[in-house]
XYZ file of C-alpha atoms in Angstrom:
731
model
C 19.382 8.848 -82.233
C 23.167 9.221 -82.032
C 25.211 7.509 -84.724
C 27.877 4.904 -84.031
C 30.565 7.441 -84.821
C 29.202 9.885 -82.267
C 28.951 7.153 -79.638
C 32.570 6.099 -80.290
C 33.657 9.720 -79.913
C 31.818 10.002 -76.579
C 33.437 6.778 -75.395
C 36.883 8.132 -76.257
C 36.048 11.310 -74.342
C 35.166 9.281 -71.243
C 38.437 7.362 -71.483
C 40.236 10.699 -71.599
C 38.421 11.835 -68.463
C 39.476 8.663 -66.652
C 43.051 9.404 -67.748
C 42.793 12.954 -66.356
C 41.578 11.668 -62.999
C 44.355 9.068 -62.940
C 46.991 11.709 -63.667
C 45.576 13.882 -60.919
C 45.761 11.062 -58.371
C 49.342 10.267 -59.454
C 50.268 13.917 -59.058
C 48.633 13.935 -55.593
C 51.167 11.344 -54.438
C 50.836 10.535 -50.751
C 49.319 13.896 -49.970
C 45.749 13.361 -48.876
C 43.097 15.647 -50.391
C 40.553 17.529 -48.356
C 37.205 15.969 -47.645
C 35.416 18.118 -50.233
C 38.018 17.356 -52.968
C 37.815 13.633 -52.229
C 34.020 13.699 -52.530
C 34.318 15.563 -55.884
C 36.750 12.963 -57.296
C 34.514 10.117 -56.185
C 31.461 11.757 -57.664
C 33.197 12.363 -61.026
C 34.307 8.731 -61.302
C 30.771 7.549 -60.617
C 29.325 9.925 -63.242
C 31.903 8.869 -65.882
C 31.107 5.234 -65.339
C 27.362 5.831 -65.612
C 27.909 7.616 -68.935
C 30.041 4.684 -70.114
C 27.241 2.265 -69.224
C 24.766 4.282 -71.274
C 27.063 4.415 -74.322
C 27.795 0.679 -74.027
C 24.084 -0.114 -74.159
C 23.599 2.133 -77.202
C 26.495 0.542 -79.135
C 24.841 -2.871 -78.927
C 22.556 -1.863 -81.815
C 25.513 -1.271 -84.176
C 27.416 -4.515 -83.592
C 27.198 -6.452 -86.904
C 28.726 -9.803 -85.917
C 30.029 -11.777 -82.985
C 33.595 -10.553 -83.424
C 32.532 -6.928 -83.073
C 30.440 -7.849 -80.050
C 33.367 -9.631 -78.372
C 35.635 -6.660 -79.020
C 33.097 -4.324 -77.427
C 32.737 -6.553 -74.357
C 36.518 -6.694 -73.929
C 36.795 -2.911 -74.190
C 34.000 -2.472 -71.638
C 35.659 -4.877 -69.212
C 39.000 -3.096 -69.549
C 37.403 0.244 -68.804
C 35.559 -1.244 -65.799
C 38.829 -2.540 -64.354
C 40.343 0.904 -64.833
C 37.350 2.454 -63.013
C 37.708 0.059 -60.092
C 41.443 0.775 -59.789
C 40.828 4.516 -59.684
C 38.115 4.144 -57.041
C 40.377 1.947 -54.920
C 43.262 4.416 -55.287
C 40.994 7.280 -54.276
C 39.768 5.340 -51.204
C 43.348 4.969 -49.966
C 43.605 8.757 -49.907
C 40.296 9.211 -48.046
C 40.712 11.853 -45.277
C 38.810 9.722 -42.754
C 41.529 7.104 -42.927
C 43.983 9.518 -41.255
C 44.530 8.470 -37.621
C 43.073 11.087 -35.316
C 42.869 11.401 -31.583
C 39.978 9.426 -30.137
C 37.279 11.646 -28.679
C 35.691 10.667 -25.427
C 31.927 10.687 -25.876
C 29.202 10.321 -23.283
C 26.382 7.937 -24.085
C 23.127 9.684 -23.277
C 20.104 7.868 -21.943
C 17.326 7.070 -24.377
C 14.736 9.835 -24.361
C 11.415 8.357 -23.288
C 8.057 9.875 -24.264
C 6.686 12.187 -21.537
C 3.633 11.311 -19.433
C 0.544 13.370 -18.639
C -1.765 12.752 -15.658
C -4.528 15.239 -16.442
C -3.091 18.146 -14.422
C -3.699 21.034 -16.779
C -0.703 22.960 -15.422
C 1.560 20.248 -16.883
C -0.071 20.259 -20.324
C 2.259 22.782 -21.950
C 5.456 20.913 -21.081
C 3.901 17.603 -22.129
C 2.682 19.076 -25.420
C 6.096 20.469 -26.351
C 8.034 17.325 -25.400
C 5.620 14.925 -27.116
C 5.522 17.066 -30.252
C 9.318 17.068 -30.502
C 9.806 13.389 -29.662
C 6.829 11.708 -31.349
C 4.389 13.973 -33.173
C 6.981 15.476 -35.560
C 8.916 12.212 -35.977
C 8.548 11.350 -39.680
C 9.944 7.878 -39.076
C 6.856 6.783 -37.114
C 3.552 5.662 -38.545
C 0.361 7.279 -37.161
C -0.590 4.019 -35.426
C 2.789 3.972 -33.664
C 2.329 7.585 -32.601
C -1.112 6.730 -31.206
C 0.358 3.845 -29.212
C 2.969 6.193 -27.718
C 0.213 8.697 -26.963
C -1.961 6.128 -25.177
C 1.020 4.905 -23.126
C 1.777 8.504 -22.107
C -1.709 9.096 -20.676
C -2.039 8.440 -16.939
C -4.993 8.781 -14.580
C -7.973 10.757 -15.806
C -6.182 11.829 -18.996
C -6.319 8.243 -20.233
C -10.112 8.316 -20.214
C -10.171 10.947 -22.968
C -8.758 8.657 -25.686
C -9.115 5.140 -24.261
C -12.179 4.488 -26.422
C -10.139 4.865 -29.633
C -8.604 1.743 -31.162
C -4.972 1.748 -32.316
C -5.037 2.586 -36.036
C -3.544 5.142 -38.418
C -6.879 6.937 -38.797
C -7.412 7.522 -35.063
C -4.148 9.302 -34.193
C -5.231 12.679 -35.547
C -8.578 12.329 -33.757
C -6.903 11.421 -30.447
C -4.469 14.331 -30.643
C -7.358 16.652 -31.483
C -9.414 15.435 -28.496
C -6.527 16.019 -26.097
C -5.881 19.512 -27.412
C -9.581 20.396 -27.183
C -9.676 19.122 -23.588
C -6.437 20.510 -22.170
C -4.977 23.048 -24.618
C -7.029 25.924 -23.190
C -4.785 28.828 -22.422
C -7.233 30.726 -20.235
C -7.849 27.682 -18.055
C -4.108 26.991 -17.780
C -3.455 30.595 -16.785
C -6.206 30.383 -14.150
C -4.680 27.173 -12.781
C -1.236 28.748 -12.432
C -2.727 31.852 -10.798
C -4.681 29.671 -8.378
C -1.553 27.727 -7.483
C 0.347 30.981 -6.983
C -2.213 32.710 -4.768
C -3.460 29.791 -2.622
C -0.125 28.676 -1.232
C -0.528 27.627 2.435
C 0.090 30.031 5.287
C 3.157 29.378 7.420
C 2.381 29.139 11.135
C 6.009 28.778 12.226
C 9.489 29.035 10.779
C 10.378 26.187 8.448
C 13.248 25.967 5.983
C 11.328 23.413 3.943
C 8.221 25.558 3.434
C 10.232 28.705 2.747
C 12.093 26.833 0.009
C 8.822 25.536 -1.401
C 7.314 29.035 -1.382
C 10.192 30.377 -3.486
C 10.155 27.473 -5.940
C 6.386 27.579 -6.467
C 6.401 31.331 -7.027
C 9.182 31.140 -9.615
C 7.538 28.210 -11.419
C 4.168 29.938 -11.643
C 5.657 33.242 -12.831
C 7.725 31.493 -15.488
C 4.683 29.521 -16.690
C 2.603 32.703 -16.895
C 5.319 34.459 -18.909
C 5.150 31.649 -21.473
C 1.520 32.617 -22.101
C 2.368 36.278 -22.582
C 1.574 37.486 -19.070
C 3.865 40.340 -18.054
C 4.601 39.134 -14.540
C 7.584 41.486 -14.358
C 5.068 44.276 -13.787
C 3.278 42.468 -10.951
C 5.973 42.971 -8.321
C 3.858 44.992 -5.894
C 0.955 42.531 -6.055
C 3.143 39.444 -5.734
C 5.185 40.934 -2.877
C 2.009 41.556 -0.897
C 0.619 38.052 -1.575
C 3.856 36.234 -0.714
C 4.541 38.376 2.355
C 1.169 37.395 3.824
C 2.134 33.718 3.495
C 5.203 34.134 5.731
C 5.343 33.346 9.422
C 5.535 36.264 11.846
C 9.268 35.998 12.574
C 10.288 35.856 8.905
C 7.924 38.710 8.072
C 9.441 40.802 10.881
C 12.981 40.115 9.630
C 11.918 41.122 6.116
C 10.403 44.404 7.275
C 13.616 45.256 9.139
C 15.616 45.016 5.903
C 13.403 47.397 3.905
C 14.580 50.810 2.747
C 11.601 53.219 2.887
C 12.991 55.300 0.021
C 13.409 52.331 -2.334
C 10.685 50.728 -4.429
C 10.152 47.091 -3.535
C 11.220 44.383 -5.996
C 9.994 40.763 -6.130
C 13.514 39.482 -6.758
C 14.711 41.055 -3.496
C 11.948 39.320 -1.525
C 12.634 35.925 -3.111
C 16.370 36.312 -2.493
C 15.670 37.170 1.157
C 13.395 34.129 1.610
C 15.967 31.888 -0.055
C 18.717 33.190 2.233
C 16.443 32.801 5.257
C 15.710 29.195 4.273
C 19.401 28.320 4.049
C 20.054 29.968 7.418
C 17.308 27.980 9.144
C 18.587 24.807 7.533
C 22.108 25.437 8.820
C 20.847 26.221 12.334
C 18.671 23.114 12.543
C 21.542 20.939 11.316
C 23.985 22.254 13.906
C 21.484 22.421 16.784
C 22.286 20.191 19.774
C 19.558 17.529 20.266
C 17.483 17.986 23.397
C 17.085 15.191 25.939
C 13.599 13.727 26.118
C 13.793 13.121 29.897
C 14.453 15.338 32.949
C 18.081 15.964 33.788
C 17.601 14.502 37.263
C 17.249 11.043 35.777
C 20.453 9.117 35.314
C 21.163 8.319 31.702
C 21.387 4.646 30.852
C 24.739 3.421 29.631
C 23.150 1.631 26.702
C 20.816 4.447 25.736
C 20.281 4.451 21.992
C 21.190 7.552 20.064
C 18.140 9.473 18.901
C 17.619 10.892 15.459
C 16.963 14.644 15.673
C 14.500 16.379 13.385
C 15.103 19.803 11.900
C 13.546 22.481 14.090
C 14.377 26.033 15.108
C 16.154 26.202 18.454
C 14.216 29.165 19.831
C 10.842 27.553 19.165
C 11.815 24.132 20.603
C 13.228 25.580 23.834
C 9.883 27.137 24.813
C 7.429 25.376 27.082
C 4.407 24.191 25.094
C 2.071 24.843 28.044
C 2.875 28.429 29.097
C 4.902 29.410 25.987
C 7.783 30.707 28.119
C 11.476 29.908 27.893
C 13.706 28.494 30.598
C 11.922 25.236 31.426
C 10.304 22.213 29.842
C 6.783 20.828 30.145
C 7.473 18.517 33.098
C 8.993 21.486 35.041
C 6.227 23.940 34.134
C 4.510 25.334 37.291
C 1.219 25.712 35.430
C 1.358 22.105 34.270
C 2.205 20.794 37.741
C -0.853 22.477 39.272
C -3.231 20.590 36.969
C -4.911 17.286 37.744
C -3.811 14.161 35.804
C -6.891 14.338 33.571
C -6.260 18.027 32.801
C -2.598 17.274 32.088
C -3.670 14.542 29.699
C -5.891 16.996 27.804
C -3.032 19.500 27.578
C -0.695 16.825 26.221
C -3.281 15.800 23.620
C -3.962 19.380 22.506
C -0.250 20.165 22.147
C 0.398 16.818 20.397
C 3.134 15.839 22.805
C 4.505 12.384 23.442
C 2.717 10.793 26.418
C 5.970 9.205 27.567
C 8.533 12.045 27.477
C 6.249 15.114 27.019
C 8.240 16.321 23.990
C 6.816 17.002 20.510
C 7.738 15.340 17.237
C 6.776 11.703 17.897
C 4.244 9.455 19.590
C 4.670 7.265 22.645
C 4.838 4.108 20.485
C 8.001 5.399 18.823
C 9.445 7.300 21.793
C 13.241 6.790 21.946
C 13.270 7.175 25.726
C 13.823 3.936 27.669
C 12.087 5.169 30.834
C 8.400 4.678 31.602
C 5.943 5.538 34.356
C 7.511 5.092 37.826
C 4.174 4.021 39.315
C 2.894 1.419 36.844
C 5.873 0.940 34.426
C 3.653 1.617 31.401
C 4.587 3.804 28.428
C 3.456 7.172 29.768
C 4.925 9.906 31.939
C 4.430 9.761 35.682
C 2.702 13.170 35.601
C -0.154 11.817 33.469
C -0.603 8.630 35.521
C -4.140 7.793 36.669
C -4.592 5.967 39.949
C -6.667 2.802 39.570
C -10.050 2.702 41.261
C -9.993 1.050 44.707
C -10.641 -2.653 44.477
C -12.537 -4.860 46.851
C -10.790 -6.650 49.645
C -8.500 -9.363 48.472
C -9.010 -11.454 51.577
C -10.600 -14.821 50.892
C -13.292 -16.274 53.130
C -12.155 -18.664 55.751
C -12.628 -22.334 55.023
C -16.046 -23.567 56.014
C -17.665 -20.099 55.916
C -20.323 -18.886 53.493
C -20.292 -15.322 52.147
C -22.966 -13.876 49.822
C -23.107 -10.463 48.154
C -26.262 -9.413 46.329
C -26.177 -6.406 43.976
C -29.738 -5.233 43.401
C -30.618 -2.772 40.633
C -29.557 -2.326 37.021
C -25.963 -2.712 35.838
C -25.010 -1.350 32.420
C -22.144 -2.533 30.223
C -20.336 0.403 28.617
C -21.716 -0.100 25.071
C -23.625 2.965 23.905
C -23.151 4.928 20.717
C -25.033 6.884 18.045
C -26.147 5.401 14.739
C -25.708 7.773 11.796
C -28.151 7.697 8.833
C -26.885 5.437 6.037
C -28.465 4.290 2.772
C -27.693 1.952 -0.095
C -28.177 3.870 -3.366
C -27.671 3.141 -7.052
C -25.036 5.061 -9.026
C -24.731 5.034 -12.813
C -21.339 3.744 -13.991
C -19.488 4.486 -17.241
C -21.291 1.635 -19.074
C -24.776 2.849 -18.117
C -25.405 0.143 -15.501
C -26.566 0.705 -11.919
C -24.181 -0.222 -9.111
C -25.032 -0.253 -5.402
C -23.043 2.060 -3.131
C -23.343 2.615 0.637
C -23.818 6.302 1.469
C -23.826 8.455 4.607
C -26.391 11.281 4.842
C -24.827 14.405 6.379
C -26.793 17.652 6.377
C -23.855 19.426 8.043
C -21.565 19.066 5.035
C -21.486 21.766 2.369
C -20.362 19.322 -0.333
C -20.815 15.698 -1.257
C -17.837 13.344 -1.311
C -16.992 9.999 -2.906
C -13.970 7.737 -2.434
C -11.327 7.231 -5.114
C -11.848 3.465 -5.024
C -15.563 3.878 -5.743
C -14.891 6.216 -8.687
C -12.422 3.689 -10.062
C -14.973 0.895 -9.670
C -17.604 2.947 -11.517
C -15.103 3.901 -14.236
C -16.237 7.547 -14.214
C -14.302 10.443 -15.717
C -13.094 13.032 -13.204
C -12.236 16.709 -13.558
C -9.483 18.737 -11.937
C -10.307 20.578 -8.726
C -8.501 22.157 -5.795
C -10.795 22.430 -2.775
C -9.653 22.578 0.846
C -11.756 20.309 3.065
C -12.124 21.619 6.625
C -13.515 19.745 9.607
C -14.333 20.665 13.185
C -13.083 24.109 14.265
C -12.103 24.789 10.630
C -9.217 22.338 10.934
C -7.778 21.374 7.559
C -8.605 17.724 6.863
C -7.662 17.165 3.222
C -7.438 18.770 -0.207
C -9.724 17.440 -2.944
C -7.834 17.483 -6.253
C -10.636 15.949 -8.353
C -14.391 16.105 -8.752
C -16.882 13.895 -10.554
C -20.453 14.124 -11.844
C -22.751 11.441 -10.368
C -26.210 10.165 -11.327
C -28.049 8.751 -8.290
C -31.305 6.781 -8.116
C -33.262 5.297 -5.218
C -33.767 1.569 -4.635
C -37.141 2.133 -2.938
C -38.919 5.029 -4.647
C -38.917 6.542 -8.135
C -36.311 9.178 -7.471
C -33.157 10.126 -9.351
C -30.900 13.150 -9.417
C -27.501 14.302 -10.651
C -24.943 16.155 -8.578
C -21.245 16.900 -8.270
C -19.046 15.220 -5.659
C -15.470 15.809 -4.569
C -13.127 12.826 -4.799
C -11.163 11.977 -1.638
C -9.150 8.970 -0.521
C -11.510 8.097 2.349
C -14.849 9.562 3.437
C -15.012 8.137 6.955
C -14.429 4.904 8.836
C -16.764 1.929 8.998
C -20.278 2.784 10.203
C -21.553 2.003 12.703
C -18.304 1.871 14.627
C -19.281 -1.553 15.991
C -21.929 -3.958 14.717
C -25.251 -4.063 16.581
C -27.574 -6.943 17.398
C -30.181 -7.422 14.689
C -32.898 -8.636 17.057
C -32.802 -5.284 18.905
C -34.563 -3.654 15.927
C -37.686 -5.813 15.587
C -39.824 -2.654 15.625
C -38.337 -1.718 12.214
C -38.866 -5.039 10.402
C -41.895 -3.914 8.302
C -40.263 -0.733 6.972
C -38.628 -0.430 3.516
C -35.186 0.442 4.870
C -32.759 2.552 2.861
C -29.944 0.418 4.283
C -31.195 -3.111 5.070
C -27.987 -3.869 6.979
C -27.607 -0.558 8.829
C -26.646 -2.476 11.984
C -23.541 -4.061 10.388
C -20.259 -2.143 10.559
C -19.292 -1.635 6.897
C -17.364 0.837 4.740
C -18.847 4.110 3.444
C -18.181 5.025 -0.211
C -20.346 8.157 -0.583
C -21.287 11.146 1.588
C -24.417 13.077 0.604
C -24.062 16.645 1.846
C -26.547 19.488 2.231
C -26.496 20.057 -1.547
C -28.486 16.828 -1.996
C -29.701 16.011 1.538
C -32.817 18.199 1.548
C -33.988 16.832 -1.798
C -34.554 13.509 -0.028
C -37.244 14.644 2.449
C -40.728 13.095 2.286
C -43.907 14.380 4.020
C -44.094 11.544 6.573
C -43.744 11.461 10.316
C -40.726 10.039 12.044
C -41.075 6.647 13.704
C -39.579 6.998 17.168
C -37.935 3.966 18.704
C -38.104 2.759 22.313
C -36.003 4.619 24.899
C -32.330 4.121 24.132
C -32.961 2.996 20.547
C -32.723 4.930 17.241
C -35.597 6.413 15.271
C -36.554 5.942 11.612
C -37.233 8.733 9.100
C -38.816 8.266 5.680
C -36.790 9.693 2.770
C -36.712 9.322 -1.001
C -34.055 6.640 -0.463
C -36.200 4.672 2.011
C -36.402 4.755 5.797
C -33.084 5.786 7.326
C -32.154 4.861 10.903
C -30.398 7.313 13.220
C -30.119 8.028 16.915
C -28.654 6.734 20.162
C -28.353 2.981 20.601
C -27.873 1.365 24.016
C -27.344 -2.386 23.969
C -27.524 -2.909 27.717
C -30.268 -4.429 29.858
C -31.027 -4.200 33.566
C -29.683 -7.204 35.394
C -29.529 -8.397 38.985
C -26.261 -9.988 39.985
C -25.725 -12.317 42.900
C -22.171 -13.249 43.805
C -21.385 -16.085 46.218
C -18.011 -16.877 47.735
C -18.076 -20.462 49.058
C -15.333 -22.469 50.663
C -14.742 -25.968 49.239
C -15.337 -27.721 52.568
C -16.456 -30.921 50.848
C -13.127 -31.407 49.076
C -11.395 -34.481 50.526
C -7.810 -34.417 51.610
C -5.548 -35.870 48.940
C -2.950 -38.430 50.016
C 0.714 -37.594 49.998
C 2.105 -39.131 46.819
C 5.676 -38.155 47.577
C 8.139 -37.084 44.890
C 6.465 -38.891 41.976
C 6.260 -36.029 39.458
C 9.796 -36.498 38.140
C 9.235 -40.213 37.588
C 5.940 -39.542 35.791
C 7.412 -36.919 33.454
C 10.388 -39.143 32.612
C 8.015 -41.890 31.502
C 5.559 -39.583 29.737
C 7.984 -37.568 27.571
C 9.474 -40.594 25.706
C 5.987 -41.948 25.070
C 4.835 -38.550 23.832
C 7.841 -38.311 21.521
C 7.172 -41.806 20.202
C 3.550 -40.991 19.435
C 4.599 -37.744 17.741
C 6.731 -39.751 15.308
C 4.106 -42.479 14.748
C 0.712 -40.968 13.843
C -0.970 -44.377 13.610
C 0.190 -45.318 17.081
C -1.000 -41.975 18.426
C -4.469 -42.433 16.922
C -4.745 -45.969 18.284
C -3.712 -44.754 21.719
C -6.290 -41.958 21.712
C -9.118 -44.266 20.611
C -8.184 -46.852 23.215
C -8.064 -44.335 26.043
C -11.417 -42.807 25.053
C -13.083 -46.212 24.907
C -11.503 -47.253 28.193
C -12.737 -44.070 29.863
C -16.247 -44.527 28.458
C -16.441 -47.982 30.063
C -15.589 -46.574 33.470
C -12.274 -48.394 33.768
C -10.025 -45.321 33.591
C -7.969 -45.021 36.725
C -4.594 -43.569 37.508
C -2.017 -46.380 37.507
C 1.727 -46.740 37.415
C 3.280 -45.802 34.048
C 3.864 -48.675 31.652
C 4.858 -49.137 28.049
C 2.209 -49.388 25.329
C 1.717 -53.125 24.544
C 1.185 -52.705 20.826
C 4.726 -52.975 19.495
C 6.053 -56.062 17.722
C 7.019 -58.799 20.221
C 10.327 -60.609 20.214
C 10.054 -64.409 19.958
C 8.942 -67.264 17.698
C 5.839 -67.130 15.551
C 2.889 -68.562 17.485
C -0.073 -67.846 15.188
C -1.178 -69.857 12.161
C -0.794 -68.405 8.704
C -3.670 -66.390 7.349
C -4.251 -68.958 4.579
C -4.748 -71.699 7.189
C -7.311 -69.559 9.002
C -9.239 -68.901 5.792
C -9.277 -72.568 4.730
C -10.396 -73.658 8.192
C -13.064 -70.983 8.134
C -14.494 -72.357 4.840
C -14.714 -75.983 5.999
C -17.693 -75.527 8.358
C -21.280 -75.071 7.166
C -22.118 -72.477 9.819
C -19.607 -70.149 11.439
C -19.691 -67.166 13.831
C -17.268 -64.305 14.483
C -16.948 -62.008 17.502
C -14.428 -59.968 19.500
C -13.613 -59.993 23.172
C -14.501 -56.833 25.065
C -12.152 -55.336 27.620
C -12.821 -56.759 31.050
C -12.568 -55.332 34.539
C -10.188 -56.408 37.268
C -12.887 -58.560 38.941
C -13.127 -60.726 35.838
C -9.321 -60.792 35.700
C -9.222 -62.266 39.211
C -11.579 -65.043 38.103
C -9.428 -65.825 35.083
C -6.324 -65.767 37.297
C -7.875 -68.286 39.646
C -8.814 -70.585 36.755
C -5.308 -70.278 35.329
C -3.688 -71.206 38.651
C -5.953 -74.245 39.050
C -5.211 -75.384 35.513
C -1.433 -75.204 35.940
C -1.638 -76.747 39.406
C -3.214 -79.868 37.889
C -0.175 -80.140 35.609
C 2.113 -79.529 38.608
C 3.452 -76.346 36.996
C 4.333 -73.439 39.266
C 3.977 -69.937 37.792
C 6.501 -67.297 38.856
C 7.443 -63.653 38.052
C 3.868 -62.425 38.237
C 3.213 -58.770 37.342
C 0.047 -56.734 36.841
C -1.098 -53.154 36.352
C -3.348 -53.290 39.439
C -2.301 -54.298 42.971
C -5.531 -56.317 43.572
C -4.529 -58.754 40.834
C -1.406 -59.729 42.822
C -3.064 -59.976 46.234
C -3.376 -63.800 45.984
C 0.179 -64.326 44.706
C 3.028 -64.872 47.217
C 5.662 -62.140 47.229
C 8.425 -64.546 46.194
C 6.486 -65.426 43.045
C 6.074 -61.775 41.983
C 8.570 -59.994 39.800
């Protein structure tokens, strides 16, 4: 342990060091030191003060009395003030305090974690970005990294790690699962090669597809080079593959530019395609839009301007019927020789607009304002069908009787074919069975399932790239995913597993229209695969030939009556298929009779205007007063039910409040008078007819005549009620 003398010597040494620093700062004057010198001075001051603190603590053991302790505290405080002054003086000379020109900086957007949708060709870029942004970020806890990882997973990729809870222990496991699933170099290389070699064939010149061909080729080659594939040595192979994807005109232009003595290079081909794409784009932009109607028709002054689509001029100027230049479809001699039905088929096959006979749009969106000259409908006059001749429009003369009897069967046009459907059970991700409606199709090479059904089942899908072709090898869709399914029957003990391609939609509702249930009474005792085969419903699953022939059972087919479908026993139950005709033979008798019994109506004169003027205000009043309207309706119905409804002159509704003095007793007086008697009765007067009114009128006249009172200003809603009243006494 150091002695007090040694500690005092060290303290004096520290004071000397402070003095040296102070002298140096004084000598510096207003000249500012460099950044490194400033940091050295600051560091030295901090070290000297830390040494002073250590010595001060050690001297506390040698202080004999309070006076010595006070002296030591004062010395320590003085040295601390000196240290603070030196630090403050050094801060004033800090290089950063020198005014400098303000630099203009650009605020970059926050870098968000990348996303991954399960496409294995995108795994490498996702892996590198996520590793740099999240995986190697030491400031994040494993649980936070796992949360970022889960948020980055989209589509089928999310199913790989969705079962893991968010915790520090599960991040390494989740990252490992993803790498085991997608970090497979051979599979990634195969995917890029597949994308490179299966690019679609170009049937005609298109700047868009030429541009896409170049971009896809460059992307695939660059991705393959990342995995060590020497694509620079594949020029001959790639040139051949890409050349076969080109349309005939572009391929011909490319062959014309070749030098037979020079070895072909992929870069030259890609540069040529890129230049060709820009040329086609420029031509299509500058091309004059073609009119969608013959030149003989006068253009309308308010004709809307049409939006032109990019297309090559030489291809658009050719007739789509005979493939020759110089005329359009409506001027084509070959087209004019055809019948309207044959013209319609040609228009459909060439995908032309039915209204203007030009490609690129449908008749619903045709910009042309003209229509058929014969029927004014939205189709061209050259594809107009004449209506079938109708029966004579002449009506039978009054008093004559005409009968037409049509003997024999008549058939409504309602006949179609029922396709075999079945309701099957599919195993979902939780192990439960879910019912799905399936179509059995032995003509399909593969089985298909809809995306919505896969989502409902919660099944995990795999990447795929399969072209789906329909009739005449026409491309229908491209299946990007496939899924493994476990199917079981509702009727028999049968289950199987198979692979299905995932598509957006398998087919439309089947059957196309619902059928009558009572037409299929001959099937009621069969265990049907689809109990509601007659109802038009959606199809979620298509069972192709890969599974269809596993469903056969050694039973005979139950044939239906003529015009009705048959039933076949399968492992899924009895399926119904065949032609269905919902018509029956009928005998129709049509009579045309003249209404000779109809009496001649009297001439009412011009009374319609007067009637409408009275009716509209009353209708408006009842529209504003719902209670009044209801009372009016009930009254009129009751009046009609009693047989008193008859057309009369319009009058106001006598239900409004009357103007005049109060003539009825108060309600309290009625109630008190009602309670006085031992026995009472209550009733209501029923509406009376005009005959009873005449009797009451006669009694009323006799009563007032006795009192020598003459009644005047008579009025009534029926003329018979005023027949006994002199005209001068009527209003």
